[in-house]
mmCIF file of N, CA and C in Angstrom:
data_model
loop_
_atom_site.group_PDB
_atom_site.id
_atom_site.type_symbol
_atom_site.label_atom_id
_atom_site.label_comp_id
_atom_site.label_asym_id
_atom_site.label_seq_id
_atom_site.Cartn_x
_atom_site.Cartn_y
_atom_site.Cartn_z
ATOM 1 N N VAL A 1 0.850 -1.188 0.000
ATOM 2 C CA VAL A 1 0.000 0.000 0.000
ATOM 3 C C VAL A 1 0.886 1.238 0.000
ATOM 4 N N GLN A 2 0.710 2.089 -1.005
ATOM 5 C CA GLN A 2 1.562 3.269 -1.111
ATOM 6 C C GLN A 2 1.102 4.400 -0.205
ATOM 7 N N LEU A 3 -0.234 4.560 -0.093
ATOM 8 C CA LEU A 3 -0.807 5.587 0.755
ATOM 9 C C LEU A 3 -1.762 4.924 1.739
ATOM 10 N N GLN A 4 -1.632 5.281 3.003
ATOM 11 C CA GLN A 4 -2.462 4.691 4.050
ATOM 12 C C GLN A 4 -3.265 5.787 4.716
ATOM 13 N N ALA A 5 -4.584 5.788 4.450
ATOM 14 C CA ALA A 5 -5.470 6.814 5.008
ATOM 15 C C ALA A 5 -6.179 6.283 6.239
ATOM 16 N N SER A 6 -6.470 7.187 7.166
ATOM 17 C CA SER A 6 -7.183 6.816 8.379
ATOM 18 C C SER A 6 -7.885 8.035 8.946
ATOM 19 N N GLY A 7 -8.761 7.800 9.921
ATOM 20 C CA GLY A 7 -9.373 8.895 10.644
ATOM 21 C C GLY A 7 -10.839 9.131 10.361
ATOM 22 N N GLY A 8 -11.407 8.405 9.417
ATOM 23 C CA GLY A 8 -12.825 8.590 9.145
ATOM 24 C C GLY A 8 -13.690 8.056 10.264
ATOM 25 N N GLY A 9 -14.981 8.326 10.155
ATOM 26 C CA GLY A 9 -15.902 7.835 11.169
ATOM 27 C C GLY A 9 -17.250 8.493 11.063
ATOM 28 N N LEU A 10 -18.034 8.294 12.112
ATOM 29 C CA LEU A 10 -19.379 8.863 12.193
ATOM 30 C C LEU A 10 -19.364 10.011 13.192
ATOM 31 N N VAL A 11 -19.902 11.138 12.783
ATOM 32 C CA VAL A 11 -19.921 12.314 13.646
ATOM 33 C C VAL A 11 -21.219 13.075 13.412
ATOM 34 N N GLN A 12 -21.662 13.773 14.431
ATOM 35 C CA GLN A 12 -22.863 14.588 14.281
ATOM 36 C C GLN A 12 -22.533 15.890 13.570
ATOM 37 N N ALA A 13 -23.524 16.469 12.942
ATOM 38 C CA ALA A 13 -23.354 17.758 12.283
ATOM 39 C C ALA A 13 -22.802 18.774 13.284
ATOM 40 N N GLY A 14 -21.829 19.558 12.815
ATOM 41 C CA GLY A 14 -21.170 20.517 13.684
ATOM 42 C C GLY A 14 -19.924 19.978 14.343
ATOM 43 N N GLY A 15 -19.716 18.689 14.244
ATOM 44 C CA GLY A 15 -18.559 18.062 14.850
ATOM 45 C C GLY A 15 -17.310 18.153 13.990
ATOM 46 N N SER A 16 -16.252 17.487 14.456
ATOM 47 C CA SER A 16 -14.959 17.548 13.783
ATOM 48 C C SER A 16 -14.368 16.152 13.624
ATOM 49 N N LEU A 17 -13.576 16.009 12.586
ATOM 50 C CA LEU A 17 -12.771 14.813 12.364
ATOM 51 C C LEU A 17 -11.449 15.250 11.764
ATOM 52 N N LYS A 18 -10.422 14.428 11.977
ATOM 53 C CA LYS A 18 -9.121 14.700 11.360
ATOM 54 C C LYS A 18 -8.668 13.456 10.616
ATOM 55 N N LEU A 19 -8.487 13.609 9.314
ATOM 56 C CA LEU A 19 -8.009 12.515 8.484
ATOM 57 C C LEU A 19 -6.490 12.588 8.362
ATOM 58 N N SER A 20 -5.876 11.417 8.263
ATOM 59 C CA SER A 20 -4.435 11.331 8.077
ATOM 60 C C SER A 20 -4.140 10.423 6.897
ATOM 61 N N CYS A 21 -3.045 10.697 6.236
ATOM 62 C CA CYS A 21 -2.618 9.858 5.118
ATOM 63 C C CYS A 21 -1.097 9.809 5.132
ATOM 64 N N ALA A 22 -0.566 8.628 5.370
ATOM 65 C CA ALA A 22 0.871 8.453 5.456
ATOM 66 C C ALA A 22 1.398 7.732 4.226
ATOM 67 N N THR A 23 2.602 8.081 3.842
ATOM 68 C CA THR A 23 3.225 7.414 2.699
ATOM 69 C C THR A 23 4.732 7.396 2.908
ATOM 70 N N SER A 24 5.438 6.985 1.896
ATOM 71 C CA SER A 24 6.893 6.903 2.001
ATOM 72 C C SER A 24 7.532 8.248 1.693
ATOM 73 N N GLU A 25 8.741 8.402 2.185
ATOM 74 C CA GLU A 25 9.449 9.661 1.961
ATOM 75 C C GLU A 25 9.675 9.919 0.470
ATOM 76 N N SER A 26 9.961 8.879 -0.272
ATOM 77 C CA SER A 26 10.256 9.048 -1.701
ATOM 78 C C SER A 26 9.051 9.559 -2.474
ATOM 79 N N ILE A 27 7.868 9.192 -2.010
ATOM 80 C CA ILE A 27 6.649 9.668 -2.658
ATOM 81 C C ILE A 27 6.282 11.045 -2.145
ATOM 82 N N PHE A 28 6.427 11.261 -0.843
ATOM 83 C CA PHE A 28 5.864 12.439 -0.186
ATOM 84 C C PHE A 28 6.627 13.731 -0.496
ATOM 85 N N ASN A 29 7.921 13.676 -0.511
ATOM 86 C CA ASN A 29 8.741 14.892 -0.470
ATOM 87 C C ASN A 29 8.429 15.911 -1.559
ATOM 88 N N ILE A 30 8.233 15.470 -2.773
ATOM 89 C CA ILE A 30 8.051 16.415 -3.870
ATOM 90 C C ILE A 30 6.619 16.394 -4.419
ATOM 91 N N ALA A 31 5.752 15.603 -3.793
ATOM 92 C CA ALA A 31 4.405 15.465 -4.326
ATOM 93 C C ALA A 31 3.478 16.564 -3.831
ATOM 94 N N THR A 32 2.509 16.905 -4.658
ATOM 95 C CA THR A 32 1.341 17.633 -4.199
ATOM 96 C C THR A 32 0.401 16.595 -3.597
ATOM 97 N N MET A 33 0.030 16.820 -2.357
ATOM 98 C CA MET A 33 -0.854 15.901 -1.647
ATOM 99 C C MET A 33 -2.261 16.489 -1.638
ATOM 100 N N SER A 34 -3.229 15.642 -1.891
ATOM 101 C CA SER A 34 -4.609 16.117 -2.004
ATOM 102 C C SER A 34 -5.562 15.154 -1.307
ATOM 103 N N TRP A 35 -6.710 15.704 -0.958
ATOM 104 C CA TRP A 35 -7.838 14.908 -0.487
ATOM 105 C C TRP A 35 -8.976 15.088 -1.493
ATOM 106 N N TYR A 36 -9.522 13.978 -1.920
ATOM 107 C CA TYR A 36 -10.705 13.945 -2.758
ATOM 108 C C TYR A 36 -11.826 13.270 -1.955
ATOM 109 N N ARG A 37 -13.040 13.447 -2.414
ATOM 110 C CA ARG A 37 -14.158 12.730 -1.806
ATOM 111 C C ARG A 37 -15.151 12.327 -2.881
ATOM 112 N N GLN A 38 -15.854 11.261 -2.580
ATOM 113 C CA GLN A 38 -16.887 10.785 -3.491
ATOM 114 C C GLN A 38 -18.091 10.354 -2.676
ATOM 115 N N ALA A 39 -19.185 11.057 -2.902
ATOM 116 C CA ALA A 39 -20.451 10.724 -2.260
ATOM 117 C C ALA A 39 -21.223 9.759 -3.151
ATOM 118 N N PRO A 40 -22.140 8.992 -2.590
ATOM 119 C CA PRO A 40 -22.908 8.036 -3.396
ATOM 120 C C PRO A 40 -23.604 8.712 -4.561
ATOM 121 N N GLY A 41 -23.428 8.179 -5.750
ATOM 122 C CA GLY A 41 -24.079 8.714 -6.929
ATOM 123 C C GLY A 41 -23.458 9.974 -7.490
ATOM 124 N N LYS A 42 -22.335 10.390 -6.929
ATOM 125 C CA LYS A 42 -21.690 11.614 -7.401
ATOM 126 C C LYS A 42 -20.275 11.333 -7.875
ATOM 127 N N GLN A 43 -19.757 12.255 -8.643
ATOM 128 C CA GLN A 43 -18.384 12.125 -9.110
ATOM 129 C C GLN A 43 -17.406 12.474 -7.989
ATOM 130 N N ARG A 44 -16.231 11.912 -8.105
ATOM 131 C CA ARG A 44 -15.175 12.251 -7.150
ATOM 132 C C ARG A 44 -14.785 13.707 -7.355
ATOM 133 N N GLU A 45 -14.633 14.449 -6.254
ATOM 134 C CA GLU A 45 -14.254 15.852 -6.347
ATOM 135 C C GLU A 45 -13.033 16.141 -5.482
ATOM 136 N N LEU A 46 -12.259 17.103 -5.945
ATOM 137 C CA LEU A 46 -11.109 17.553 -5.176
ATOM 138 C C LEU A 46 -11.588 18.415 -4.017
ATOM 139 N N VAL A 47 -11.166 18.082 -2.815
ATOM 140 C CA VAL A 47 -11.556 18.827 -1.629
ATOM 141 C C VAL A 47 -10.489 19.851 -1.268
ATOM 142 N N ALA A 48 -9.240 19.403 -1.202
ATOM 143 C CA ALA A 48 -8.150 20.290 -0.801
ATOM 144 C C ALA A 48 -6.843 19.704 -1.287
ATOM 145 N N SER A 49 -5.879 20.579 -1.524
ATOM 146 C CA SER A 49 -4.558 20.126 -1.936
ATOM 147 C C SER A 49 -3.500 21.015 -1.305
ATOM 148 N N ILE A 50 -2.298 20.469 -1.177
ATOM 149 C CA ILE A 50 -1.171 21.211 -0.627
ATOM 150 C C ILE A 50 0.081 20.788 -1.379
ATOM 151 N N THR A 51 0.805 21.781 -1.867
ATOM 152 C CA THR A 51 2.009 21.490 -2.629
ATOM 153 C C THR A 51 3.184 21.201 -1.691
ATOM 154 N N SER A 52 4.285 20.802 -2.271
ATOM 155 C CA SER A 52 5.487 20.566 -1.467
ATOM 156 C C SER A 52 5.963 21.855 -0.818
ATOM 157 N N GLY A 53 5.584 22.982 -1.414
ATOM 158 C CA GLY A 53 5.910 24.282 -0.841
ATOM 159 C C GLY A 53 4.848 24.813 0.098
ATOM 160 N N HIS A 54 3.893 23.977 0.428
ATOM 161 C CA HIS A 54 2.835 24.286 1.403
ATOM 162 C C HIS A 54 1.807 25.289 0.886
ATOM 163 N N ASN A 55 1.688 25.444 -0.416
ATOM 164 C CA ASN A 55 0.586 26.231 -0.967
ATOM 165 C C ASN A 55 -0.668 25.372 -0.954
ATOM 166 N N THR A 56 -1.774 25.962 -0.513
ATOM 167 C CA THR A 56 -3.000 25.196 -0.340
ATOM 168 C C THR A 56 -4.108 25.683 -1.265
ATOM 169 N N ASN A 57 -5.040 24.777 -1.514
ATOM 170 C CA ASN A 57 -6.191 25.095 -2.349
ATOM 171 C C ASN A 57 -7.381 24.310 -1.820
ATOM 172 N N TYR A 58 -8.555 24.935 -1.822
ATOM 173 C CA TYR A 58 -9.759 24.287 -1.282
ATOM 174 C C TYR A 58 -10.932 24.479 -2.234
ATOM 175 N N VAL A 59 -11.798 23.496 -2.262
ATOM 176 C CA VAL A 59 -13.069 23.678 -2.939
ATOM 177 C C VAL A 59 -13.896 24.664 -2.114
ATOM 178 N N ASP A 60 -14.705 25.466 -2.783
ATOM 179 C CA ASP A 60 -15.423 26.544 -2.103
ATOM 180 C C ASP A 60 -16.273 26.030 -0.936
ATOM 181 N N SER A 61 -16.851 24.871 -1.085
ATOM 182 C CA SER A 61 -17.794 24.382 -0.078
ATOM 183 C C SER A 61 -17.148 24.061 1.263
ATOM 184 N N VAL A 62 -15.824 23.953 1.313
ATOM 185 C CA VAL A 62 -15.165 23.622 2.579
ATOM 186 C C VAL A 62 -14.280 24.753 3.093
ATOM 187 N N LYS A 63 -14.182 25.828 2.350
ATOM 188 C CA LYS A 63 -13.330 26.938 2.783
ATOM 189 C C LYS A 63 -13.804 27.480 4.129
ATOM 190 N N GLY A 64 -12.852 27.685 5.020
ATOM 191 C CA GLY A 64 -13.180 28.169 6.352
ATOM 192 C C GLY A 64 -13.547 27.076 7.333
ATOM 193 N N ARG A 65 -13.739 25.855 6.843
ATOM 194 C CA ARG A 65 -14.108 24.747 7.729
ATOM 195 C C ARG A 65 -13.032 23.667 7.747
ATOM 196 N N PHE A 66 -12.389 23.419 6.608
ATOM 197 C CA PHE A 66 -11.382 22.368 6.498
ATOM 198 C C PHE A 66 -10.000 22.989 6.375
ATOM 199 N N THR A 67 -9.011 22.311 6.914
ATOM 200 C CA THR A 67 -7.629 22.747 6.801
ATOM 201 C C THR A 67 -6.750 21.561 6.420
ATOM 202 N N ILE A 68 -6.012 21.710 5.330
ATOM 203 C CA ILE A 68 -5.071 20.681 4.918
ATOM 204 C C ILE A 68 -3.676 21.088 5.375
ATOM 205 N N SER A 69 -2.908 20.122 5.822
ATOM 206 C CA SER A 69 -1.542 20.401 6.261
ATOM 207 C C SER A 69 -0.683 19.172 5.987
ATOM 208 N N ARG A 70 0.617 19.366 6.024
ATOM 209 C CA ARG A 70 1.524 18.243 5.796
ATOM 210 C C ARG A 70 2.675 18.316 6.781
ATOM 211 N N ASP A 71 3.093 17.159 7.240
ATOM 212 C CA ASP A 71 4.223 17.044 8.161
ATOM 213 C C ASP A 71 5.328 16.308 7.418
ATOM 214 N N ASN A 72 6.343 17.040 7.018
ATOM 215 C CA ASN A 72 7.403 16.436 6.218
ATOM 216 C C ASN A 72 8.204 15.411 7.019
ATOM 217 N N ALA A 73 8.298 15.609 8.310
ATOM 218 C CA ALA A 73 9.055 14.667 9.138
ATOM 219 C C ALA A 73 8.354 13.316 9.237
ATOM 220 N N LYS A 74 7.034 13.332 9.142
ATOM 221 C CA LYS A 74 6.256 12.097 9.263
ATOM 222 C C LYS A 74 5.729 11.600 7.929
ATOM 223 N N ASN A 75 6.025 12.324 6.838
ATOM 224 C CA ASN A 75 5.524 11.940 5.513
ATOM 225 C C ASN A 75 4.008 11.737 5.538
ATOM 226 N N THR A 76 3.328 12.660 6.163
ATOM 227 C CA THR A 76 1.892 12.528 6.391
ATOM 228 C C THR A 76 1.177 13.822 6.032
ATOM 229 N N VAL A 77 0.030 13.676 5.407
ATOM 230 C CA VAL A 77 -0.836 14.810 5.128
ATOM 231 C C VAL A 77 -2.093 14.652 5.969
ATOM 232 N N TYR A 78 -2.625 15.774 6.429
ATOM 233 C CA TYR A 78 -3.794 15.773 7.295
ATOM 234 C C TYR A 78 -4.912 16.608 6.674
ATOM 235 N N LEU A 79 -6.126 16.268 7.051
ATOM 236 C CA LEU A 79 -7.274 17.101 6.714
ATOM 237 C C LEU A 79 -8.085 17.276 7.989
ATOM 238 N N GLN A 80 -8.002 18.456 8.567
ATOM 239 C CA GLN A 80 -8.803 18.789 9.743
ATOM 240 C C GLN A 80 -10.147 19.305 9.258
ATOM 241 N N MET A 81 -11.197 18.636 9.671
ATOM 242 C CA MET A 81 -12.538 18.987 9.211
ATOM 243 C C MET A 81 -13.361 19.433 10.407
ATOM 244 N N ASN A 82 -13.752 20.691 10.386
ATOM 245 C CA ASN A 82 -14.571 21.265 11.456
ATOM 246 C C ASN A 82 -15.935 21.655 10.914
ATOM 247 N N SER A 83 -16.861 21.879 11.814
ATOM 248 C CA SER A 83 -18.221 22.301 11.437
ATOM 249 C C SER A 83 -18.776 21.411 10.339
ATOM 250 N N LEU A 84 -18.650 20.133 10.522
ATOM 251 C CA LEU A 84 -19.068 19.191 9.489
ATOM 252 C C LEU A 84 -20.569 19.252 9.248
ATOM 253 N N LYS A 85 -20.929 19.036 7.988
ATOM 254 C CA LYS A 85 -22.319 19.065 7.550
ATOM 255 C C LYS A 85 -22.680 17.704 6.956
ATOM 256 N N PRO A 86 -23.958 17.372 6.943
ATOM 257 C CA PRO A 86 -24.354 16.103 6.326
ATOM 258 C C PRO A 86 -23.874 15.968 4.880
ATOM 259 N N GLU A 87 -23.802 17.073 4.164
ATOM 260 C CA GLU A 87 -23.340 17.015 2.772
ATOM 261 C C GLU A 87 -21.852 16.729 2.632
ATOM 262 N N ASP A 88 -21.128 16.702 3.743
ATOM 263 C CA ASP A 88 -19.727 16.294 3.715
ATOM 264 C C ASP A 88 -19.580 14.764 3.738
ATOM 265 N N THR A 89 -20.681 14.077 3.920
ATOM 266 C CA THR A 89 -20.646 12.620 3.953
ATOM 267 C C THR A 89 -20.152 12.070 2.620
ATOM 268 N N ALA A 90 -19.107 11.257 2.682
ATOM 269 C CA ALA A 90 -18.490 10.708 1.478
ATOM 270 C C ALA A 90 -17.359 9.774 1.882
ATOM 271 N N VAL A 91 -16.840 9.071 0.902
ATOM 272 C CA VAL A 91 -15.572 8.376 1.089
ATOM 273 C C VAL A 91 -14.468 9.353 0.689
ATOM 274 N N TYR A 92 -13.513 9.530 1.576
ATOM 275 C CA TYR A 92 -12.422 10.474 1.339
ATOM 276 C C TYR A 92 -11.161 9.705 0.948
ATOM 277 N N TYR A 93 -10.534 10.176 -0.107
ATOM 278 C CA TYR A 93 -9.343 9.525 -0.645
ATOM 279 C C TYR A 93 -8.172 10.500 -0.624
ATOM 280 N N CYS A 94 -7.025 10.019 -0.220
ATOM 281 C CA CYS A 94 -5.834 10.854 -0.357
ATOM 282 C C CYS A 94 -5.124 10.512 -1.660
ATOM 283 N N ASN A 95 -4.435 11.486 -2.155
ATOM 284 C CA ASN A 95 -3.784 11.381 -3.470
ATOM 285 C C ASN A 95 -2.408 12.037 -3.399
ATOM 286 N N ALA A 96 -1.446 11.403 -4.009
ATOM 287 C CA ALA A 96 -0.110 11.975 -4.137
ATOM 288 C C ALA A 96 0.221 12.052 -5.615
ATOM 289 N N ARG A 97 0.591 13.228 -6.054
ATOM 290 C CA ARG A 97 0.876 13.413 -7.476
ATOM 291 C C ARG A 97 2.101 14.296 -7.650
ATOM 292 N N HIS A 98 2.964 13.893 -8.560
ATOM 293 C CA HIS A 98 4.091 14.755 -8.921
ATOM 294 C C HIS A 98 4.044 15.012 -10.413
ATOM 295 N N VAL A 99 4.102 16.261 -10.769
ATOM 296 C CA VAL A 99 4.077 16.680 -12.164
ATOM 297 C C VAL A 99 5.441 17.243 -12.540
ATOM 298 N N ARG A 100 5.990 16.807 -13.644
ATOM 299 C CA ARG A 100 7.285 17.334 -14.100
ATOM 300 C C ARG A 100 7.109 18.816 -14.450
ATOM 301 N N PRO A 101 7.923 19.679 -13.865
ATOM 302 C CA PRO A 101 7.710 21.133 -14.009
ATOM 303 C C PRO A 101 7.718 21.631 -15.453
ATOM 304 N N LEU A 102 8.617 21.127 -16.267
ATOM 305 C CA LEU A 102 8.746 21.667 -17.627
ATOM 306 C C LEU A 102 7.652 21.136 -18.553
ATOM 307 N N SER A 103 7.445 19.861 -18.544
ATOM 308 C CA SER A 103 6.488 19.251 -19.467
ATOM 309 C C SER A 103 5.066 19.238 -18.934
ATOM 310 N N GLN A 104 4.919 19.407 -17.609
ATOM 311 C CA GLN A 104 3.617 19.327 -16.931
ATOM 312 C C GLN A 104 2.990 17.929 -17.084
ATOM 313 N N ARG A 105 3.819 16.949 -17.367
ATOM 314 C CA ARG A 105 3.318 15.570 -17.433
ATOM 315 C C ARG A 105 3.413 14.950 -16.047
ATOM 316 N N ILE A 106 2.450 14.061 -15.776
ATOM 317 C CA ILE A 106 2.445 13.405 -14.475
ATOM 318 C C ILE A 106 3.604 12.424 -14.388
ATOM 319 N N ASN A 107 4.415 12.628 -13.364
ATOM 320 C CA ASN A 107 5.547 11.743 -13.133
ATOM 321 C C ASN A 107 5.088 10.491 -12.380
ATOM 322 N N TYR A 108 4.299 10.698 -11.348
ATOM 323 C CA TYR A 108 3.676 9.582 -10.646
ATOM 324 C C TYR A 108 2.411 10.061 -9.948
ATOM 325 N N GLU A 109 1.530 9.116 -9.661
ATOM 326 C CA GLU A 109 0.288 9.409 -8.959
ATOM 327 C C GLU A 109 -0.149 8.165 -8.215
ATOM 328 N N TYR A 110 -0.483 8.338 -6.953
ATOM 329 C CA TYR A 110 -0.933 7.240 -6.114
ATOM 330 C C TYR A 110 -2.202 7.654 -5.373
ATOM 331 N N TRP A 111 -3.034 6.654 -5.103
ATOM 332 C CA TRP A 111 -4.286 6.862 -4.357
ATOM 333 C C TRP A 111 -4.285 5.985 -3.111
ATOM 334 N N GLY A 112 -4.857 6.539 -2.060
ATOM 335 C CA GLY A 112 -5.094 5.753 -0.866
ATOM 336 C C GLY A 112 -6.361 4.933 -1.018
ATOM 337 N N GLN A 113 -6.651 4.137 -0.024
ATOM 338 C CA GLN A 113 -7.756 3.182 -0.116
ATOM 339 C C GLN A 113 -9.109 3.797 0.206
ATOM 340 N N GLY A 114 -9.151 5.009 0.714
ATOM 341 C CA GLY A 114 -10.427 5.633 1.043
ATOM 342 C C GLY A 114 -10.828 5.395 2.480
ATOM 343 N N THR A 115 -11.391 6.423 3.084
ATOM 344 C CA THR A 115 -11.902 6.305 4.449
ATOM 345 C C THR A 115 -13.271 6.972 4.506
ATOM 346 N N GLN A 116 -14.222 6.308 5.117
ATOM 347 C CA GLN A 116 -15.608 6.783 5.129
ATOM 348 C C GLN A 116 -15.804 7.861 6.193
ATOM 349 N N VAL A 117 -16.417 8.949 5.782
ATOM 350 C CA VAL A 117 -16.841 10.004 6.702
ATOM 351 C C VAL A 117 -18.358 10.126 6.591
ATOM 352 N N THR A 118 -19.027 9.962 7.705
ATOM 353 C CA THR A 118 -20.477 10.065 7.743
ATOM 354 C C THR A 118 -20.869 11.116 8.768
ATOM 355 N N VAL A 119 -21.647 12.090 8.311
ATOM 356 C CA VAL A 119 -22.092 13.171 9.177
ATOM 357 C C VAL A 119 -23.607 13.070 9.318
ATOM 358 N N SER A 120 -24.059 12.861 10.529
ATOM 359 C CA SER A 120 -25.491 12.729 10.773
ATOM 360 C C SER A 120 -26.095 14.083 11.131
ATOM 361 N N SER A 121 -27.348 14.252 10.744
ATOM 362 C CA SER A 121 -28.019 15.540 11.005
ATOM 363 C C SER A 121 -28.712 15.536 12.351
#
């Protein structure tokens, strides 16, 4: 397993969860790390991403509620999710991707196994 995600669970609306995704140093160091989610019957969507330089990006629906971070010493990316809503219910996947700077071609890409987040109303 290249990426190991954990931290999902069942929480009431307004609650918090923190997802973690660990990988190897060789994958983590130069990769942009991202969290995606897929709800039943919907397409997978990008939730948040963080570059190796710690630049972050969020989908509008989670701005101000979710925070992505990375710990280079632990080769781990986190997603802190606060003020959770029922519409956040989905399987969350971590992703590691490295794009060659000049050609913009994907050098490598790995997916974690997914962790279920369920938010009850």
